[in-house]
């Protein structure tokens, strides 16, 4: 059996916000801008330039699947936990990011969730 | 705290092992069967079937046949030690039991594997009250010492009523905190006995028993680029890395569409060597499955694969997930929950061979207090002048 090292970590994040506060609807590109802004506030510009991919964004449920390199995982998760609001079109919309699942393997995000959260 | 770390925040380590061998390899054929057999508690199965707009009856029957499990509420652990139970169920078939609504890092939890071992994970107070022999958990918090693992072997000859060890164990397991809701499933060795007799046994003892069936969810993606796994057609000379294959299977299970070119939003693209396949069906079954169920499912899928043409169905994949809060993962290996409760394996079935991926979480113990930095990454300045340095030898002095 060969031991492999995964280069990326994957996060499944739930975004909780009031839809009526937004001037326009969120798209996946806008979600990336908003999350990079959250990392920028906490860790500065150098960390916000690190690669971050938005793999899937479901507008109705508010679930985002992100892919980050292994070394940035702790920073991204910490920045999302403390971020109070997102800046969209010159309006600050309060938002709560909840990381539901995080793993080094994308396949485990499709797996069973914990019985009690 | 002096010198806190402000630059490097490493992610928790997780283990991913990979192997690839043909079906007929006699020495190593044991590997994929051992991975399936040792993984006692299987919670969810995800199968990727290419070119299948509607799942045929032979396959959908194999998902639901013999797959019922029972939820027994408020069952005390001492019931697993009674000689009637052991003789009727443990010795005459494969019995699996797992706590369904506890978390391994904070609550007490228990499970019974088919080989007759009862695994109990308790906190410090309960462990001291039980007074049974156990060890400190190797994966969960070690300082302060809080989680203890107790393993009871019900196969031993001294485990019978009348012996002192048995009396001690049963009186300890009658502790009021050791009552849990269990998922229970039993597969008898003799085909004549009905598997639901285990539910009848617990119902007759007065416990609430519910029968549950697997939950099946299907999703279809229309035009998908499947990565090519055969190595004889490499034009670009680029081989697919096994981690990229696993990532691709993950994308299909979650319903993520991959584009051809990287965009500013997402850099994950289609694999370079690919076959266009239509109607990839992802079937998700959630339930509580025995190892025999998985073995027969893999056999059915292999024969289905041989019936289809290699162009429309190049390969298919089966992913089997364990419960994120189970005390053991493979065999008697302890399972831990750090940022995730991964313990799953993926089999990529081809006509001539199989790729086996095994994923489980970190085996390093957690720390309550972060390790001090001690200026390790900052270079200490070199001291050029030291008082006790010996004088340099300039060679023989000029006479």
Short mmCIF file of C-alpha atoms in Angstrom, two decimals:
data_model
loop_
_atom_site.label_atom_id
_atom_site.label_comp_id
_atom_site.label_asym_id
_atom_site.label_seq_id
_atom_site.Cartn_x
_atom_site.Cartn_y
_atom_site.Cartn_z
CA UNK A 1 0.00 0.00 0.00
CA UNK A 2 1.43 3.32 -1.03
CA UNK A 3 1.03 6.32 1.25
CA UNK A 4 -0.15 9.40 -0.62
CA UNK A 5 -0.22 13.01 0.50
CA UNK A 6 -3.17 15.08 -0.47
CA UNK A 7 -2.24 18.60 -1.52
CA UNK A 8 -5.59 20.21 -0.90
CA UNK A 9 -8.21 20.50 1.81
CA UNK A 10 -11.89 20.82 1.04
CA UNK A 11 -14.45 22.68 3.12
CA UNK A 12 -18.22 22.59 3.02
CA UNK A 13 -19.41 25.92 4.37
CA UNK A 14 -22.95 27.11 4.98
CA UNK A 15 -23.63 30.83 4.53
CA UNK A 16 -26.44 32.28 6.61
CA UNK A 17 -27.63 35.74 5.58
CA UNK A 18 -30.82 37.70 4.95
CA UNK A 19 -31.57 37.69 1.27
CA UNK A 20 -33.47 40.95 1.33
CA UNK A 21 -30.38 42.83 2.53
CA UNK A 22 -28.49 42.09 -0.67
CA UNK A 23 -28.71 44.55 -3.58
CA UNK A 24 -28.35 41.68 -6.08
CA UNK A 25 -28.13 37.89 -6.03
CA UNK A 26 -24.97 36.08 -5.10
CA UNK A 27 -23.12 34.11 -7.75
CA UNK A 28 -20.15 31.83 -7.38
CA UNK A 29 -17.64 34.53 -8.48
CA UNK A 30 -19.07 36.93 -5.94
CA UNK A 31 -18.78 34.30 -3.22
CA UNK A 32 -15.08 33.96 -4.00
CA UNK A 33 -14.58 37.73 -3.76
CA UNK A 34 -16.40 37.85 -0.45
CA UNK A 35 -14.44 34.98 1.11
CA UNK A 36 -11.12 36.40 -0.07
CA UNK A 37 -12.19 39.67 1.56
CA UNK A 38 -12.81 37.85 4.85
CA UNK A 39 -9.30 36.34 4.78
CA UNK A 40 -7.87 39.75 3.91
CA UNK A 41 -9.41 41.36 6.99
CA UNK A 42 -7.95 38.77 9.35
CA UNK A 43 -4.61 37.77 7.84
CA UNK A 44 -3.68 40.51 5.42
CA UNK A 45 -3.09 40.79 1.71
CA UNK A 46 -0.43 38.10 1.40
CA UNK A 47 -2.72 35.38 2.66
CA UNK A 48 -5.66 36.54 0.58
CA UNK A 49 -3.66 36.05 -2.62
CA UNK A 50 -3.23 32.35 -1.98
CA UNK A 51 -5.24 30.09 -4.30
CA UNK A 52 -8.82 29.35 -3.31
CA UNK A 53 -11.33 27.60 -5.56
CA UNK A 54 -15.08 27.69 -5.28
CA UNK A 55 -16.11 24.28 -6.57
CA UNK A 56 -19.84 24.53 -6.05
CA UNK A 57 -22.27 27.15 -4.86
CA UNK A 58 -25.91 26.32 -4.25
CA UNK A 59 -27.87 29.55 -4.02
CA UNK A 60 -31.02 28.12 -2.43
CA UNK A 61 -29.39 26.25 0.43
CA UNK A 62 -26.40 28.59 0.77
CA UNK A 63 -23.82 25.77 0.75
CA UNK A 64 -20.39 26.44 -0.73
CA UNK A 65 -17.70 23.84 -1.40
CA UNK A 66 -14.18 25.30 -1.32
CA UNK A 67 -10.79 23.90 -2.17
CA UNK A 68 -7.68 25.35 -0.53
CA UNK A 69 -4.05 24.22 -0.48
CA UNK A 70 -3.10 22.24 2.59
CA UNK A 71 -1.13 24.99 4.32
CA UNK A 72 -3.91 27.56 4.14
CA UNK A 73 -6.68 25.43 5.52
CA UNK A 74 -6.37 26.59 9.13
CA UNK A 75 -6.23 30.24 8.08
CA UNK A 76 -9.28 30.04 5.84
CA UNK A 77 -11.32 28.26 8.46
CA UNK A 78 -10.31 30.70 11.18
CA UNK A 79 -11.07 33.74 8.99
CA UNK A 80 -14.52 32.40 8.12
CA UNK A 81 -15.33 31.72 11.76
CA UNK A 82 -14.69 35.27 12.94
CA UNK A 83 -15.96 37.18 9.93
CA UNK A 84 -19.05 39.26 10.84
CA UNK A 85 -20.20 40.59 7.50
CA UNK A 86 -19.58 40.61 3.78
CA UNK A 87 -19.12 43.66 1.64
CA UNK A 88 -21.27 43.46 -1.48
CA UNK A 89 -21.79 46.49 -3.69
CA UNK A 90 -20.90 49.07 -1.00
CA UNK A 91 -23.33 47.46 1.45
CA UNK A 92 -22.22 45.48 4.53
CA UNK A 93 -24.44 42.42 4.87
CA UNK A 94 -24.17 40.44 8.12
CA UNK A 95 -23.41 36.79 7.45
CA UNK A 96 -22.58 33.70 9.51
CA UNK A 97 -20.28 31.08 7.99
CA UNK A 98 -20.63 27.59 9.44
CA UNK A 99 -18.12 24.98 8.36
CA UNK A 100 -20.16 21.82 8.22
CA UNK A 101 -17.49 19.43 7.03
CA UNK A 102 -13.79 19.75 6.28
CA UNK A 103 -11.49 17.07 4.97
CA UNK A 104 -8.39 16.40 2.93
CA UNK A 105 -10.40 14.22 0.57
CA UNK A 106 -13.28 15.60 -1.49
CA UNK A 107 -15.08 12.29 -1.39
CA UNK A 108 -15.59 12.50 2.35
CA UNK A 109 -17.83 15.57 1.94
CA UNK A 110 -20.35 13.24 0.30
CA UNK A 111 -20.18 10.90 3.29
CA UNK A 112 -22.47 10.63 6.29
CA UNK A 113 -22.59 13.59 8.66
CA UNK A 114 -22.41 13.31 12.43
CA UNK A 115 -25.63 12.35 14.13
CA UNK A 116 -25.59 15.30 16.50
CA UNK A 117 -24.02 18.51 15.28
CA UNK B 1 2.22 32.74 26.09
CA UNK B 2 5.76 33.58 24.93
CA UNK B 3 6.57 33.37 21.23
CA UNK B 4 3.26 32.29 19.75
CA UNK B 5 3.41 30.87 16.27
CA UNK B 6 2.09 33.42 13.79
CA UNK B 7 3.18 32.12 10.42
CA UNK B 8 2.76 28.39 10.04
CA UNK B 9 -0.55 26.68 10.78
CA UNK B 10 -0.31 23.17 9.45
CA UNK B 11 -3.48 21.25 8.66
CA UNK B 12 -4.14 18.01 10.57
CA UNK B 13 -2.52 15.01 8.92
CA UNK B 14 -4.70 12.40 7.35
CA UNK B 15 -3.72 9.05 5.88
CA UNK B 16 -4.49 8.07 2.34
CA UNK B 17 -3.18 4.74 1.06
CA UNK B 18 -3.47 3.46 -2.47
CA UNK B 19 -2.83 0.19 -4.20
CA UNK B 20 -3.59 -1.24 -7.62
CA UNK B 21 -3.61 -4.89 -8.61
CA UNK B 22 -5.34 -7.27 -10.97
CA UNK B 23 -8.21 -9.51 -9.95
CA UNK B 24 -6.26 -12.72 -10.46
CA UNK B 25 -3.14 -11.78 -8.56
CA UNK B 26 -3.07 -14.66 -6.04
CA UNK B 27 -0.78 -13.17 -3.41
CA UNK B 28 -2.17 -9.69 -3.37
CA UNK B 29 -5.77 -10.52 -4.09
CA UNK B 30 -6.15 -10.63 -0.36
CA UNK B 31 -5.78 -6.87 -0.15
CA UNK B 32 -9.15 -5.66 -1.41
CA UNK B 33 -11.00 -8.45 0.33
CA UNK B 34 -9.23 -7.70 3.57
CA UNK B 35 -10.10 -4.01 3.31
CA UNK B 36 -13.77 -4.91 2.95
CA UNK B 37 -13.82 -7.62 5.64
CA UNK B 38 -12.04 -5.67 8.34
CA UNK B 39 -14.23 -2.62 8.03
CA UNK B 40 -17.05 -3.70 10.32
CA UNK B 41 -19.39 -0.73 10.38
CA UNK B 42 -20.50 0.57 7.01
CA UNK B 43 -22.85 3.48 7.01
CA UNK B 44 -23.13 4.71 3.42
CA UNK B 45 -22.36 3.38 -0.04
CA UNK B 46 -21.97 5.61 -3.11
CA UNK B 47 -21.75 3.93 -6.51
CA UNK B 48 -20.88 5.75 -9.75
CA UNK B 49 -22.45 4.04 -12.75
CA UNK B 50 -21.64 5.43 -16.21
CA UNK B 51 -24.16 5.22 -19.06
CA UNK B 52 -27.07 4.31 -16.82
CA UNK B 53 -30.02 6.65 -17.14
CA UNK B 54 -32.20 4.14 -15.27
CA UNK B 55 -30.67 1.68 -12.85
CA UNK B 56 -31.55 -1.88 -13.96
CA UNK B 57 -33.64 -4.02 -11.62
CA UNK B 58 -30.85 -6.52 -10.96
CA UNK B 59 -28.68 -3.76 -9.56
CA UNK B 60 -31.33 -1.87 -7.62
CA UNK B 61 -32.44 -5.13 -6.00
CA UNK B 62 -28.92 -5.81 -4.83
CA UNK B 63 -28.95 -2.45 -3.04
CA UNK B 64 -32.08 -3.16 -1.05
CA UNK B 65 -32.00 -6.95 -0.55
CA UNK B 66 -31.19 -8.10 2.98
CA UNK B 67 -30.23 -4.60 3.97
CA UNK B 68 -32.59 -3.90 6.81
CA UNK B 69 -31.19 -2.94 10.18
CA UNK B 70 -32.83 -2.31 13.53
CA UNK B 71 -32.67 0.58 15.95
CA UNK B 72 -32.87 -0.62 19.57
CA UNK B 73 -33.41 2.16 22.10
CA UNK B 74 -31.98 2.40 25.61
CA UNK B 75 -30.18 -0.90 25.52
CA UNK B 76 -27.85 -1.52 28.49
CA UNK B 77 -24.49 -3.05 27.60
CA UNK B 78 -24.93 -5.98 29.95
CA UNK B 79 -27.39 -7.48 27.44
CA UNK B 80 -24.48 -8.23 25.09
CA UNK B 81 -22.89 -10.44 27.74
CA UNK B 82 -25.83 -12.69 28.52
CA UNK B 83 -25.08 -16.33 27.59
CA UNK B 84 -28.39 -16.73 25.71
CA UNK B 85 -27.54 -13.85 23.45
CA UNK B 86 -23.98 -15.02 22.83
CA UNK B 87 -25.01 -18.55 22.02
CA UNK B 88 -27.94 -17.65 19.79
CA UNK B 89 -26.48 -14.75 17.85
CA UNK B 90 -22.78 -14.18 18.32
CA UNK B 91 -21.75 -17.78 17.60
CA UNK B 92 -24.28 -18.50 14.88
CA UNK B 93 -23.68 -15.55 12.60
CA UNK B 94 -22.10 -12.13 12.17
CA UNK B 95 -23.46 -9.62 14.65
CA UNK B 96 -22.78 -5.87 14.36
CA UNK B 97 -23.89 -3.25 16.85
CA UNK B 98 -23.00 0.44 16.91
CA UNK B 99 -24.16 3.40 19.01
CA UNK B 100 -26.05 5.74 16.78
CA UNK B 101 -26.23 9.13 18.44
CA UNK B 102 -23.05 9.64 20.46
CA UNK B 103 -19.87 11.53 19.58
CA UNK B 104 -16.54 9.78 20.20
CA UNK B 105 -14.68 12.82 21.43
CA UNK B 106 -17.12 13.94 24.11
CA UNK B 107 -19.62 11.18 24.99
CA UNK B 108 -19.37 7.61 26.20
CA UNK B 109 -19.86 5.22 23.34
CA UNK B 110 -19.77 1.48 22.61
CA UNK B 111 -19.79 -0.97 19.73
CA UNK B 112 -19.64 -4.70 19.16
CA UNK B 113 -17.71 -6.16 16.22
CA UNK B 114 -18.49 -9.54 14.58
CA UNK B 115 -15.45 -11.18 16.17
CA UNK B 116 -17.06 -10.90 19.60
CA UNK B 117 -15.18 -7.94 21.03
CA UNK B 118 -17.09 -5.25 22.85
CA UNK B 119 -15.35 -1.85 22.48
CA UNK B 120 -16.30 0.78 25.05
CA UNK B 121 -14.99 4.35 25.09
CA UNK B 122 -15.60 6.20 28.36
CA UNK B 123 -14.58 9.38 30.10
CA UNK B 124 -12.49 9.47 33.27
CA UNK B 125 -15.27 9.46 35.86
CA UNK B 126 -17.15 6.57 34.32
CA UNK B 127 -13.91 4.62 33.92
CA UNK B 128 -13.06 5.01 37.58
CA UNK B 129 -16.56 3.98 38.59
CA UNK B 130 -16.54 0.88 36.37
CA UNK B 131 -13.17 -0.42 37.63
CA UNK B 132 -12.58 -2.58 34.58
CA UNK B 133 -9.18 -2.89 32.98
CA UNK B 134 -8.69 -0.49 30.10
CA UNK B 135 -6.08 1.66 28.38
CA UNK B 136 -5.76 5.37 27.71
CA UNK B 137 -7.06 6.19 24.25
CA UNK B 138 -4.15 6.67 21.88
CA UNK B 139 -5.74 9.16 19.54
CA UNK B 140 -7.92 11.41 21.56
CA UNK B 141 -6.66 13.92 24.15
CA UNK B 142 -3.91 12.39 26.27
CA UNK B 143 -3.13 15.26 28.61
CA UNK B 144 -5.22 15.72 30.78
CA UNK B 145 -6.03 12.01 30.71
CA UNK B 146 -9.64 11.76 29.89
CA UNK B 147 -10.66 9.04 27.41
CA UNK B 148 -10.25 5.37 28.15
CA UNK B 149 -10.83 2.37 25.91
CA UNK B 150 -12.13 -0.88 27.40
CA UNK B 151 -12.11 -4.02 25.26
CA UNK B 152 -14.01 -7.05 26.44
CA UNK B 153 -13.54 -10.35 24.66
CA UNK B 154 -16.74 -12.36 24.89
CA UNK B 155 -15.09 -15.42 23.34
CA UNK B 156 -12.92 -16.22 26.33
CA UNK B 157 -13.48 -19.42 28.27
CA UNK B 158 -13.68 -17.49 31.53
CA UNK B 159 -16.59 -15.47 30.22
CA UNK B 160 -19.40 -17.60 31.64
CA UNK B 161 -21.82 -17.13 34.57
CA UNK B 162 -20.26 -18.33 37.80
CA UNK B 163 -16.75 -17.11 37.00
CA UNK B 164 -15.53 -14.06 38.89
CA UNK B 165 -14.43 -12.15 35.78
CA UNK B 166 -17.89 -12.53 34.23
CA UNK B 167 -19.67 -11.42 37.40
CA UNK B 168 -17.42 -8.36 37.66
CA UNK B 169 -17.99 -7.36 34.06
CA UNK B 170 -21.77 -7.76 34.13
CA UNK B 171 -22.15 -5.84 37.38
CA UNK B 172 -19.95 -3.03 35.99
CA UNK B 173 -21.85 -2.88 32.72
CA UNK B 174 -25.08 -2.41 34.62
CA UNK B 175 -23.95 1.18 35.27
CA UNK B 176 -26.84 3.60 34.62
CA UNK B 177 -24.79 5.72 32.19
CA UNK B 178 -24.06 2.79 29.89
CA UNK B 179 -27.39 2.71 28.10
CA UNK B 180 -27.36 3.68 24.44
CA UNK B 181 -29.43 3.57 21.29
CA UNK B 182 -27.89 0.96 19.03
CA UNK B 183 -28.06 0.13 15.36
CA UNK B 184 -28.08 -3.64 15.21
CA UNK B 185 -27.80 -6.01 12.29
CA UNK B 186 -27.22 -9.76 12.14
CA UNK B 187 -26.43 -12.13 9.29
CA UNK B 188 -26.87 -15.80 10.23
CA UNK B 189 -24.47 -18.46 8.95
CA UNK B 190 -27.31 -20.83 8.39
CA UNK B 191 -29.55 -19.61 5.58
CA UNK B 192 -32.72 -20.98 7.17
CA UNK B 193 -32.83 -18.62 10.12
CA UNK B 194 -34.42 -15.26 9.47
CA UNK B 195 -32.20 -12.22 10.26
CA UNK B 196 -35.09 -10.50 12.01
CA UNK B 197 -34.90 -12.98 14.89
CA UNK B 198 -32.44 -10.61 16.55
CA UNK B 199 -35.13 -7.92 16.54
CA UNK B 200 -37.62 -10.36 18.03
CA UNK B 201 -35.14 -11.29 20.76
CA UNK B 202 -34.72 -7.70 21.89
CA UNK B 203 -38.41 -6.99 21.55
CA UNK B 204 -39.23 -9.95 23.80
CA UNK B 205 -36.87 -8.56 26.43
CA UNK B 206 -38.94 -5.40 26.48
CA UNK B 207 -36.89 -2.92 24.44
CA UNK B 208 -38.25 -0.62 21.74
CA UNK B 209 -37.11 -1.91 18.35
CA UNK B 210 -37.60 -0.12 15.03
CA UNK B 211 -36.93 -1.65 11.65
CA UNK B 212 -35.19 0.66 9.20
CA UNK B 213 -34.44 0.31 5.51
CA UNK B 214 -31.65 1.93 3.47
CA UNK B 215 -32.37 5.38 2.09
CA UNK B 216 -31.56 5.58 -1.64
CA UNK B 217 -30.90 8.82 -3.52
CA UNK B 218 -29.91 9.02 -7.17
CA UNK B 219 -28.50 11.89 -9.21
CA UNK B 220 -27.62 11.90 -12.90
CA UNK B 221 -25.08 14.04 -14.78
CA UNK B 222 -25.60 14.12 -18.53
CA UNK B 223 -22.28 14.59 -20.36
CA UNK B 224 -19.23 13.79 -18.30
CA UNK B 225 -15.53 13.48 -19.12
CA UNK B 226 -14.32 10.33 -17.37
CA UNK B 227 -10.57 10.09 -16.88
CA UNK B 228 -8.89 7.40 -18.91
CA UNK B 229 -7.17 4.81 -16.76
CA UNK B 230 -5.57 2.57 -19.40
CA UNK B 231 -1.97 3.39 -19.91
CA UNK B 232 -1.52 2.14 -23.46
CA UNK B 233 -3.08 5.18 -25.12
CA UNK B 234 -1.07 8.00 -23.63
CA UNK B 235 -0.56 10.60 -26.35
CA UNK B 236 0.41 13.41 -24.03
CA UNK B 237 2.56 11.20 -21.86
CA UNK B 238 0.70 12.47 -18.79
CA UNK B 239 -0.47 9.86 -16.34
CA UNK B 240 -3.33 10.52 -14.03
CA UNK B 241 -2.22 10.80 -10.42
CA UNK B 242 -4.21 8.62 -8.01
CA UNK B 243 -5.11 11.66 -5.89
CA UNK B 244 -6.58 13.36 -8.95
CA UNK B 245 -8.65 10.27 -9.68
CA UNK B 246 -10.05 10.35 -6.16
CA UNK B 247 -10.79 14.07 -6.52
CA UNK B 248 -12.65 13.42 -9.77
CA UNK B 249 -14.78 10.71 -8.15
CA UNK B 250 -15.52 13.18 -5.34
CA UNK B 251 -16.66 15.81 -7.83
CA UNK B 252 -19.11 13.39 -9.44
CA UNK B 253 -20.53 12.23 -6.10
CA UNK B 254 -21.17 15.83 -5.06
CA UNK B 255 -22.56 16.92 -8.41
CA UNK B 256 -19.79 19.41 -9.30
CA UNK B 257 -19.50 20.23 -13.01
CA UNK B 258 -15.93 20.55 -14.29
CA UNK B 259 -15.16 23.00 -17.08
CA UNK B 260 -12.53 22.60 -19.77
CA UNK B 261 -10.50 25.70 -18.91
CA UNK B 262 -9.53 27.18 -15.55
CA UNK B 263 -11.41 30.33 -14.65
CA UNK B 264 -10.78 32.95 -11.99
CA UNK B 265 -13.25 31.18 -9.75
CA UNK B 266 -12.12 27.59 -10.04
CA UNK B 267 -8.92 26.00 -11.21
CA UNK B 268 -10.11 22.41 -11.13
CA UNK B 269 -10.70 21.31 -14.70
CA UNK B 270 -11.47 18.23 -16.69
CA UNK B 271 -8.79 15.54 -16.78
CA UNK B 272 -6.48 15.81 -19.78
CA UNK B 273 -6.93 12.25 -21.03
CA UNK B 274 -10.63 11.57 -20.94
CA UNK B 275 -13.52 9.65 -22.52
CA UNK B 276 -16.84 11.38 -22.97
CA UNK B 277 -19.52 9.34 -21.27
CA UNK B 278 -23.21 10.11 -21.02
CA UNK B 279 -25.55 9.67 -18.08
CA UNK B 280 -23.34 9.05 -15.11
CA UNK B 281 -25.61 7.95 -12.31
CA UNK B 282 -24.50 8.45 -8.72
CA UNK B 283 -26.44 6.20 -6.33
CA UNK B 284 -26.22 7.08 -2.63
CA UNK B 285 -27.47 4.44 -0.13
CA UNK B 286 -27.52 5.34 3.53
CA UNK B 287 -28.12 2.64 6.11
CA UNK B 288 -26.19 0.21 8.27
CA UNK B 289 -24.60 -2.52 6.18
CA UNK B 290 -22.73 -5.71 6.98
CA UNK B 291 -19.50 -6.71 5.29
CA UNK B 292 -21.25 -9.59 3.53
CA UNK B 293 -23.62 -7.11 1.87
CA UNK B 294 -20.67 -5.13 0.50
CA UNK B 295 -18.94 -8.29 -0.78
CA UNK B 296 -22.06 -9.40 -2.65
CA UNK B 297 -22.60 -5.89 -4.00
CA UNK B 298 -19.07 -5.77 -5.40
CA UNK B 299 -19.61 -9.20 -7.00
CA UNK B 300 -22.85 -8.03 -8.64
CA UNK B 301 -21.20 -4.87 -9.95
CA UNK B 302 -18.29 -6.82 -11.39
CA UNK B 303 -20.58 -9.11 -13.36
CA UNK B 304 -22.62 -6.09 -14.52
CA UNK B 305 -19.43 -4.41 -15.72
CA UNK B 306 -18.47 -7.46 -17.78
CA UNK B 307 -21.85 -7.38 -19.52
CA UNK B 308 -21.49 -3.80 -20.73
CA UNK B 309 -19.26 -2.56 -23.56
CA UNK B 310 -15.86 -1.04 -22.67
CA UNK B 311 -16.54 2.13 -24.64
CA UNK B 312 -19.68 3.19 -22.87
CA UNK B 313 -18.63 1.94 -19.42
CA UNK B 314 -14.83 2.15 -19.03
CA UNK B 315 -14.87 1.66 -15.25
CA UNK B 316 -17.05 2.23 -12.22
CA UNK B 317 -16.40 3.11 -8.61
CA UNK B 318 -17.78 2.06 -5.23
CA UNK B 319 -17.16 4.13 -2.11
CA UNK B 320 -18.04 2.71 1.30
CA UNK B 321 -18.14 5.07 4.27
CA UNK B 322 -17.88 4.17 7.91
CA UNK B 323 -19.69 6.05 10.62
CA UNK B 324 -17.86 9.27 11.62
CA UNK B 325 -18.37 8.44 15.31
CA UNK B 326 -17.51 4.75 15.42
CA UNK B 327 -14.96 3.70 18.07
CA UNK B 328 -13.08 1.38 15.68
CA UNK B 329 -12.32 1.71 12.00
CA UNK B 330 -10.46 -1.29 10.51
CA UNK B 331 -10.15 -4.38 12.70
CA UNK B 332 -9.44 -3.05 16.17
CA UNK B 333 -7.76 0.14 15.06
CA UNK B 334 -9.03 3.09 17.05
CA UNK B 335 -10.85 5.79 15.16
CA UNK B 336 -10.48 9.47 16.03
CA UNK B 337 -12.44 12.57 15.17
CA UNK B 338 -10.23 15.64 14.68
CA UNK B 339 -11.73 17.92 12.08
CA UNK B 340 -13.53 15.05 10.36
CA UNK B 341 -14.46 11.45 11.07
CA UNK B 342 -13.13 10.01 7.82
CA UNK B 343 -12.90 6.32 7.55
CA UNK B 344 -13.82 5.15 4.13
CA UNK B 345 -12.46 3.17 1.20
CA UNK B 346 -12.99 3.43 -2.54
CA UNK B 347 -12.73 0.62 -5.03
CA UNK B 348 -12.36 1.55 -8.70
CA UNK B 349 -13.47 -1.55 -10.59
CA UNK B 350 -12.02 -2.18 -14.01
CA UNK B 351 -12.34 -5.28 -16.11
CA UNK B 352 -8.81 -6.49 -15.44
CA UNK B 353 -7.95 -5.01 -12.08
CA UNK B 354 -8.98 -2.90 -9.13
CA UNK B 355 -7.64 0.29 -7.53
CA UNK B 356 -8.09 0.45 -3.78
CA UNK B 357 -7.99 3.74 -1.85
CA UNK B 358 -8.20 3.76 1.92
CA UNK B 359 -8.69 7.00 3.83
CA UNK B 360 -8.61 7.45 7.54
CA UNK B 361 -7.94 10.35 9.84
CA UNK B 362 -4.94 11.44 11.78
CA UNK B 363 -3.46 9.10 14.37
CA UNK B 364 -1.64 11.81 16.29
CA UNK B 365 -3.07 12.61 19.72
CA UNK B 366 -4.66 16.01 20.18
CA UNK B 367 -3.04 18.70 22.28
CA UNK B 368 -4.90 20.73 24.84
CA UNK B 369 -2.27 23.46 24.97
CA UNK B 370 -0.37 24.50 21.81
CA UNK B 371 3.31 23.72 21.64
CA UNK B 372 5.56 26.70 22.44
CA UNK B 373 7.57 27.99 19.53
CA UNK B 374 10.93 28.57 21.27
CA UNK B 375 12.22 30.61 18.33
CA UNK B 376 12.92 27.48 16.34
CA UNK B 377 12.37 28.97 12.92
CA UNK B 378 14.38 32.13 13.64
CA UNK B 379 18.09 31.67 13.03
CA UNK B 380 20.23 32.32 16.03
CA UNK B 381 22.94 34.90 15.27
CA UNK B 382 26.41 33.37 14.96
CA UNK B 383 28.66 34.53 17.79
CA UNK B 384 31.96 35.36 16.21
CA UNK B 385 33.81 36.30 19.35
CA UNK B 386 33.71 33.98 22.31
CA UNK B 387 35.77 34.43 25.41
CA UNK B 388 36.92 30.87 25.66
CA UNK B 389 37.84 30.48 22.03
CA UNK B 390 41.28 29.06 21.44
CA UNK B 391 43.76 31.35 19.76
CA UNK B 392 44.26 30.64 16.11
CA UNK B 393 47.37 28.86 15.13
CA UNK B 394 49.20 31.10 12.68
CA UNK B 395 51.88 28.59 11.90
CA UNK B 396 55.41 28.53 13.22
CA UNK B 397 56.52 31.86 14.51
CA UNK B 398 59.26 33.50 12.69
CA UNK B 399 62.27 32.90 14.68
#
